[in-house]
Amino acid sequence: MMILRVKDLKKFYGEKAAVDGISFEVEKGEIFAILGPNGAGKTTTLKCITGLRKKDSGEIELNGTFTYLPEEKKLYPYLRVKEIIDLFKKIGKNFNEKNCLELLERFRIDLNEKVTNLSHGMRTILYLSLVLSENVDLYILDEPTWGLDPIVRNEILDRIRSLTFEGKSVLYTSHVLAEVEKIADRVAIMKEGKIILTGNLDDIKSSYGLVVSRENLNGYLLKTLKSGEKVYLVKKEEAPEGVKIEDAAFEDIFEAIVRGEINDR
Ligand SMILES: Nc1ncnc2c1ncn2[C@@H]1O[C@H](COP(=O)(O)OP(=O)(O)OP(=O)(O)O)[C@@H](O)[C@H]1O
């Protein structure tokens, strides 16, 4: 079952297309990650879906309830944590206070502390605890683990993953490829407002490989070795016959495709 369908979405800021005709779907029970370099249009995409930005064209079909963790984890700075919780009890969607209090205790966030006195990471944990305690169909999370220490990050990732066990869906952005590999089912890589690669993570990894060659190949140039040989990312099915193809790490695939130096001679 499809929770979110985005079709040919476009958003301009003046003349510039921040989102330039992208389409994707998020299924029930899956984690869909949007990756891409700075300025690729990830946040704008999420903002159009949540209604915080008005799309210029395209379709957005949402089949259920959603919540949103913004990129800027700003909460009312002069409220105390417990006052923010009271606020979420009123405005949150099916907000589970008990769950939120458990999370805050686990991460040692003092309920009497003012938001402004929390560290950047603690503010993110607070915002995440609030959002993850809402009971909705789709969690839209913009860089949910940015600035978190590795231990907290892993715990948060586990919690995000466990949402899918209850049939919830997650649409999120991240710059950390290792974490995307760990929890995402499907990914879309954005560059300059367009999706340049999308699919199931395992399928993507198994369909590309690396070839080291002195000759120019039909593929994405990943790097040139000291020996002068070049490392290409190639689609396995398009690789020349007889060449040795090595497994490509997702990081290599991402880097080569985003750099986009195609050599097709
Ligand atoms: N309010 C705005 N007014 C004008 N241009 C904007 C605005 N917000 C974003 N942009 C531009 O739109 C493009 C996409 O920005 P967006 O924030 O969506 O990228 P992003 O992929 O989320 O980047 P990052 O990874 O750095 O957060 C960028 O060129 C950015 O400068």
Short mmCIF file of N, CA and C and ligand atoms in Angstrom, two decimals, residues 11-14 16-19 35-47 53 71 142-143 173 175 190 193, ligand 1:
data_model
loop_
_atom_site.label_atom_id
_atom_site.label_comp_id
_atom_site.label_asym_id
_atom_site.label_seq_id
_atom_site.Cartn_x
_atom_site.Cartn_y
_atom_site.Cartn_z
N LYS A 11 9.38 23.05 -7.69
CA LYS A 11 9.33 24.23 -6.83
C LYS A 11 10.44 25.19 -7.25
N PHE A 12 10.04 26.39 -7.59
CA PHE A 12 11.02 27.41 -8.00
C PHE A 12 11.21 28.43 -6.89
N TYR A 13 12.43 28.90 -6.74
CA TYR A 13 12.70 30.10 -5.96
C TYR A 13 13.16 31.13 -6.98
N GLY A 14 12.31 32.03 -7.36
CA GLY A 14 12.63 32.95 -8.46
C GLY A 14 12.74 32.12 -9.74
N LYS A 16 15.11 29.94 -10.22
CA LYS A 16 15.84 28.69 -9.95
C LYS A 16 14.91 27.56 -9.51
N ALA A 17 15.02 26.42 -10.20
CA ALA A 17 14.22 25.27 -9.80
C ALA A 17 14.95 24.55 -8.66
N ALA A 18 14.43 24.68 -7.43
CA ALA A 18 15.04 23.97 -6.30
C ALA A 18 14.65 22.50 -6.38
N VAL A 19 13.43 22.25 -6.84
CA VAL A 19 12.96 20.87 -7.09
C VAL A 19 12.44 20.87 -8.52
N LEU A 35 18.86 11.31 -0.45
CA LEU A 35 20.25 11.72 -0.25
C LEU A 35 20.62 12.72 -1.32
N GLY A 36 21.74 13.38 -1.10
CA GLY A 36 22.21 14.30 -2.14
C GLY A 36 23.09 15.35 -1.55
N PRO A 37 23.88 16.01 -2.41
CA PRO A 37 24.79 17.03 -1.90
C PRO A 37 24.04 18.24 -1.35
N ASN A 38 24.73 19.13 -0.68
CA ASN A 38 24.12 20.36 -0.16
C ASN A 38 23.45 21.11 -1.30
N GLY A 39 22.25 21.59 -1.01
CA GLY A 39 21.54 22.40 -2.00
C GLY A 39 20.84 21.59 -3.09
N ALA A 40 20.78 20.27 -2.92
CA ALA A 40 20.19 19.41 -3.96
C ALA A 40 18.67 19.57 -4.05
N GLY A 41 18.04 20.02 -2.98
CA GLY A 41 16.59 20.19 -3.00
C GLY A 41 15.84 19.26 -2.05
N LYS A 42 16.57 18.60 -1.17
CA LYS A 42 15.95 17.61 -0.26
C LYS A 42 14.96 18.28 0.70
N THR A 43 15.45 19.32 1.39
CA THR A 43 14.59 19.99 2.38
C THR A 43 13.38 20.63 1.70
N THR A 44 13.60 21.23 0.54
CA THR A 44 12.48 21.85 -0.18
C THR A 44 11.43 20.80 -0.53
N THR A 45 11.90 19.62 -0.92
CA THR A 45 10.97 18.52 -1.24
C THR A 45 10.11 18.20 -0.02
N LEU A 46 10.76 18.02 1.13
CA LEU A 46 10.01 17.68 2.35
C LEU A 46 9.05 18.81 2.71
N LYS A 47 9.50 20.05 2.56
CA LYS A 47 8.64 21.19 2.91
C LYS A 47 7.42 21.27 2.00
N ARG A 53 5.93 24.75 2.21
CA ARG A 53 6.24 25.47 0.97
C ARG A 53 5.17 25.14 -0.04
N GLU A 71 14.54 20.53 9.59
CA GLU A 71 16.00 20.54 9.58
C GLU A 71 16.52 21.39 10.74
N ASP A 142 13.80 15.41 8.64
CA ASP A 142 14.87 16.07 7.90
C ASP A 142 16.15 16.03 8.72
N GLU A 143 17.09 15.25 8.27
CA GLU A 143 18.37 15.03 8.96
C GLU A 143 18.18 14.76 10.46
N THR A 173 15.85 12.44 5.25
CA THR A 173 17.05 12.86 4.52
C THR A 173 18.25 12.66 5.43
N HIS A 175 22.91 12.84 5.35
CA HIS A 175 24.18 12.93 4.63
C HIS A 175 25.08 11.76 5.01
N MET A 190 19.34 12.82 -4.98
CA MET A 190 18.98 14.07 -5.68
C MET A 190 20.21 14.89 -5.98
N GLY A 193 18.07 19.46 -7.91
CA GLY A 193 16.61 19.42 -8.03
C GLY A 193 16.03 18.19 -8.70
N1 LIG B 1 13.78 30.21 0.95
C1 LIG B 1 14.60 30.10 -0.10
N2 LIG B 1 14.76 31.11 -0.98
C2 LIG B 1 15.55 30.99 -2.04
N3 LIG B 1 16.26 29.87 -2.34
C3 LIG B 1 16.14 28.83 -1.51
C4 LIG B 1 15.31 28.87 -0.34
N4 LIG B 1 15.39 27.69 0.29
C5 LIG B 1 16.23 26.93 -0.44
N5 LIG B 1 16.68 27.61 -1.52
C6 LIG B 1 17.58 27.10 -2.57
O1 LIG B 1 17.01 25.92 -3.09
C7 LIG B 1 18.01 24.94 -3.35
C8 LIG B 1 17.67 23.66 -2.59
O2 LIG B 1 17.78 23.91 -1.19
P1 LIG B 1 17.41 22.79 -0.11
O3 LIG B 1 17.53 23.44 1.24
O4 LIG B 1 16.14 22.18 -0.48
O5 LIG B 1 18.61 21.76 -0.33
P2 LIG B 1 19.07 20.51 0.54
O6 LIG B 1 19.27 19.39 -0.42
O7 LIG B 1 18.13 20.28 1.66
O8 LIG B 1 20.48 21.00 1.09
P3 LIG B 1 21.29 20.66 2.46
O9 LIG B 1 21.78 19.26 2.31
O10 LIG B 1 22.40 21.66 2.41
O11 LIG B 1 20.35 20.87 3.60
C9 LIG B 1 19.34 25.58 -2.95
O12 LIG B 1 19.94 26.10 -4.10
C10 LIG B 1 18.93 26.68 -2.00
O13 LIG B 1 19.84 27.74 -2.05
#
